[in-house]
Short mmCIF file of C-alpha atoms in Angstrom, two decimals:
data_model
loop_
_atom_site.label_atom_id
_atom_site.label_comp_id
_atom_site.label_asym_id
_atom_site.label_seq_id
_atom_site.Cartn_x
_atom_site.Cartn_y
_atom_site.Cartn_z
CA UNK H 1 26.55 20.83 37.76
CA UNK H 2 25.54 22.63 34.55
CA UNK H 3 28.59 21.11 32.71
CA UNK H 4 27.78 17.66 33.95
CA UNK H 5 24.18 17.99 32.76
CA UNK H 6 25.25 19.17 29.29
CA UNK H 7 27.89 16.40 29.13
CA UNK H 8 25.20 13.85 30.00
CA UNK H 9 22.75 15.17 27.57
CA UNK H 10 25.34 15.15 24.79
CA UNK H 11 26.46 11.65 25.72
CA UNK H 12 22.92 10.40 25.80
CA UNK H 13 22.21 12.07 22.34
CA UNK H 14 25.23 10.40 20.79
CA UNK H 15 24.37 7.00 22.28
CA UNK H 16 20.74 7.23 21.01
CA UNK H 17 21.71 8.50 17.54
CA UNK H 18 23.56 5.18 17.06
CA UNK H 19 21.00 2.90 18.57
CA UNK H 20 19.03 2.25 15.19
CA UNK H 21 15.65 3.07 16.25
CA UNK H 22 14.88 5.22 13.17
CA UNK H 23 16.67 2.88 10.93
CA UNK H 24 14.65 -0.15 12.15
CA UNK H 25 11.49 1.82 11.60
CA UNK H 26 12.45 2.88 8.12
CA UNK H 27 13.41 -0.71 7.15
CA UNK H 28 10.16 -2.19 8.46
CA UNK H 29 8.30 0.52 6.38
CA UNK H 30 10.34 -0.55 3.34
CA UNK H 31 9.06 -4.13 3.89
CA UNK H 32 5.45 -2.89 4.07
CA UNK H 33 5.94 -0.81 0.96
CA UNK H 34 7.34 -3.70 -0.89
CA UNK H 35 4.48 -5.78 0.13
CA UNK H 36 2.13 -3.22 -1.02
CA UNK H 37 3.80 -3.22 -4.45
CA UNK H 38 3.29 -7.05 -4.65
CA UNK H 39 -0.40 -6.58 -3.66
CA UNK H 40 -1.06 -3.78 -6.21
CA UNK H 41 0.57 -5.77 -9.01
CA UNK H 42 -1.50 -8.90 -8.16
CA UNK H 43 -4.68 -6.81 -8.13
CA UNK H 44 -3.66 -5.65 -11.69
CA UNK H 45 -3.49 -9.32 -12.68
CA UNK H 46 -6.86 -10.08 -11.06
CA UNK H 47 -8.33 -7.18 -12.97
CA UNK H 48 -6.92 -8.40 -16.34
CA UNK H 49 -8.19 -11.82 -16.06
CA UNK H 50 -12.02 -11.33 -16.66
CA UNK H 51 -11.02 -9.64 -19.92
CA UNK H 52 -8.82 -12.52 -20.86
CA UNK H 53 -11.53 -15.00 -20.02
CA UNK H 54 -14.15 -13.33 -22.06
CA UNK H 55 -11.97 -13.06 -25.04
CA UNK H 56 -11.07 -16.73 -24.87
CA UNK H 57 -14.66 -17.62 -24.14
CA UNK H 58 -15.81 -16.11 -27.46
CA UNK H 59 -13.46 -18.48 -29.36
CA UNK H 60 -13.47 -21.56 -27.15
CA UNK H 61 -16.85 -21.79 -25.66
CA UNK H 62 -16.56 -25.50 -25.23
CA UNK H 63 -13.54 -25.18 -23.04
CA UNK H 64 -15.77 -24.10 -20.26
CA UNK H 65 -14.05 -26.27 -17.60
CA UNK H 66 -10.65 -24.50 -18.01
CA UNK H 67 -12.26 -21.09 -18.12
CA UNK H 68 -14.16 -21.83 -14.86
CA UNK H 69 -11.02 -22.95 -13.20
CA UNK H 70 -9.48 -19.69 -14.00
CA UNK H 71 -12.45 -17.76 -12.59
CA UNK H 72 -12.47 -19.86 -9.45
CA UNK H 73 -8.76 -19.44 -9.00
CA UNK H 74 -8.96 -15.71 -9.49
CA UNK H 75 -11.80 -15.67 -6.92
CA UNK H 76 -9.66 -17.62 -4.36
CA UNK H 77 -6.59 -15.59 -5.10
CA UNK H 78 -8.41 -12.26 -4.38
CA UNK H 79 -10.22 -13.54 -1.37
CA UNK H 80 -6.99 -14.49 0.52
CA UNK H 81 -5.62 -11.25 1.83
CA UNK H 82 -2.46 -10.69 3.68
CA UNK H 83 -2.05 -7.41 5.53
CA UNK H 84 1.40 -6.13 6.55
CA UNK H 85 0.81 -7.10 10.18
CA UNK H 86 0.69 -10.87 9.06
CA UNK H 87 4.14 -10.69 7.30
CA UNK H 88 5.73 -12.29 10.33
CA UNK H 89 3.24 -15.24 10.20
CA UNK H 90 4.68 -18.22 8.08
CA UNK H 91 1.19 -19.97 7.99
CA UNK H 92 -0.55 -16.79 6.62
CA UNK H 93 2.30 -16.29 4.15
CA UNK H 94 2.05 -19.92 3.02
CA UNK H 95 -1.84 -19.71 2.63
CA UNK H 96 -1.42 -16.49 0.44
CA UNK H 97 1.24 -17.99 -1.66
CA UNK H 98 -0.87 -21.13 -2.29
CA UNK H 99 -3.85 -19.05 -3.47
CA UNK H 100 -1.69 -17.07 -5.90
CA UNK H 101 0.08 -20.26 -7.05
CA UNK H 102 -3.40 -21.71 -7.91
CA UNK H 103 -4.10 -18.76 -10.13
CA UNK H 104 -0.85 -18.97 -11.85
CA UNK H 105 -1.42 -22.83 -12.58
CA UNK H 106 -5.00 -22.01 -13.85
CA UNK H 107 -3.57 -19.23 -16.20
CA UNK H 108 -1.05 -21.83 -17.54
CA UNK H 109 -3.80 -24.24 -18.34
CA UNK H 110 -5.65 -21.53 -20.13
CA UNK H 111 -2.62 -20.57 -22.31
CA UNK H 112 -2.37 -24.31 -23.32
CA UNK H 113 -6.08 -24.16 -24.43
CA UNK H 114 -5.17 -20.97 -26.46
CA UNK H 115 -2.56 -23.03 -28.35
CA UNK H 116 -5.43 -25.12 -29.78
CA UNK H 117 -7.09 -22.03 -31.35
CA UNK H 118 -5.09 -20.34 -34.11
CA UNK H 119 -7.81 -17.70 -34.81
CA UNK H 120 -7.74 -16.70 -31.24
CA UNK H 121 -3.96 -16.40 -31.14
CA UNK H 122 -4.26 -14.12 -34.15
CA UNK H 123 -6.92 -11.89 -32.62
CA UNK H 124 -5.45 -8.46 -31.82
CA UNK H 125 -7.58 -8.11 -28.53
CA UNK H 126 -6.29 -11.42 -27.36
CA UNK H 127 -2.62 -10.53 -28.26
CA UNK H 128 -2.94 -7.33 -26.34
CA UNK H 129 -4.30 -8.99 -23.21
CA UNK H 130 -1.71 -11.66 -23.39
CA UNK H 131 1.00 -9.08 -23.61
CA UNK H 132 -0.44 -7.18 -20.56
CA UNK H 133 -0.70 -10.51 -18.62
CA UNK H 134 2.98 -11.40 -19.42
CA UNK H 135 4.15 -7.94 -18.46
CA UNK H 136 2.07 -8.20 -15.26
CA UNK H 137 3.58 -11.65 -14.39
CA UNK H 138 7.01 -10.09 -14.88
CA UNK H 139 6.04 -7.25 -12.65
CA UNK H 140 4.94 -9.64 -9.98
CA UNK H 141 8.24 -11.39 -10.14
CA UNK H 142 10.27 -8.15 -9.83
CA UNK H 143 8.03 -7.01 -6.99
CA UNK H 144 8.60 -10.21 -5.16
CA UNK H 145 12.37 -10.02 -5.59
CA UNK H 146 12.28 -6.30 -4.12
CA UNK H 147 10.07 -7.51 -1.21
CA UNK H 148 12.58 -10.40 -0.42
CA UNK H 149 15.39 -7.81 -0.60
CA UNK H 150 13.62 -5.53 1.81
CA UNK H 151 12.91 -8.41 4.17
CA UNK H 152 16.52 -9.48 4.00
CA UNK H 153 17.61 -5.92 4.97
CA UNK H 154 15.14 -5.59 7.79
CA UNK H 155 15.80 -9.05 9.30
CA UNK H 156 19.52 -8.48 9.12
CA UNK H 157 18.96 -5.03 10.79
CA UNK H 158 17.02 -6.30 13.70
CA UNK H 159 19.76 -8.76 14.40
CA UNK H 160 22.85 -6.49 14.16
CA UNK H 161 24.37 -4.70 17.18
CA UNK H 162 23.49 -2.22 18.43
CA UNK H 163 20.13 -2.02 16.77
CA UNK H 164 19.40 -5.55 18.06
CA UNK H 165 19.37 -4.03 21.59
CA UNK H 166 17.07 -1.36 20.54
CA UNK H 167 14.72 -3.96 19.05
CA UNK H 168 14.90 -6.25 21.97
CA UNK H 169 14.34 -3.57 24.59
CA UNK H 170 12.24 -0.98 22.86
CA UNK H 171 10.69 -2.00 19.64
CA UNK H 172 10.15 -5.82 19.74
CA UNK H 173 9.87 -6.01 15.83
CA UNK H 174 9.40 -9.49 14.51
CA UNK H 175 11.32 -11.15 11.69
CA UNK H 176 9.48 -10.84 8.41
CA UNK H 177 8.77 -13.99 6.18
CA UNK H 178 10.25 -14.23 2.69
CA UNK H 179 8.14 -14.88 -0.41
CA UNK H 180 9.22 -18.40 -1.47
CA UNK H 181 8.59 -20.72 -4.58
CA UNK H 182 5.94 -23.25 -4.47
CA UNK H 183 6.85 -26.99 -4.43
CA UNK H 184 5.70 -27.36 -8.12
CA UNK H 185 8.23 -24.57 -9.17
CA UNK H 186 11.01 -26.59 -7.87
CA UNK H 187 10.50 -29.37 -10.36
CA UNK H 188 12.39 -29.10 -13.73
CA UNK H 189 9.71 -29.05 -16.56
CA UNK H 190 10.14 -31.66 -19.24
CA UNK H 191 10.27 -30.33 -22.69
CA UNK H 192 9.57 -32.74 -25.60
CA UNK H 193 9.13 -32.04 -29.32
#
């Protein structure tokens, strides 16, 4: 009887070690961490924008409409929060991406205004801010790619056997949504000289 108990315990331990429970938990945490990295980088961008706006405002005070659009877009982008629990909700992800896209669009318009002011482009404070903003945009892009990679690994893991059984019967984890491009980003820009 003792041998049978040990055999069953050993067999159960071997079966459970291959069920993927811990792996699925780790992969979901990787998705949450990747999302937090995106969130932190977007916060950095939101923190830089007031400095950029104030610098431009000093040179281009009559471009108030563009500056107000940037400030409004920043406010909207920072008001739409997406917590990790909503990463499985396509509508919530879409709303978040739209708010961030509005900010990106407003910043692009601001950079066009800057082109009209040679003194501003030569100002060291502005150049420093522009460099910081460009670096932040690159960080956001990298963070989005890493998030999508974590989502890909997680979504594949909850569908692979035997982890899919563990997920279906024990964890019930939901598929996570990818960070996707906006419709405007799919249009090829026209360049003319």
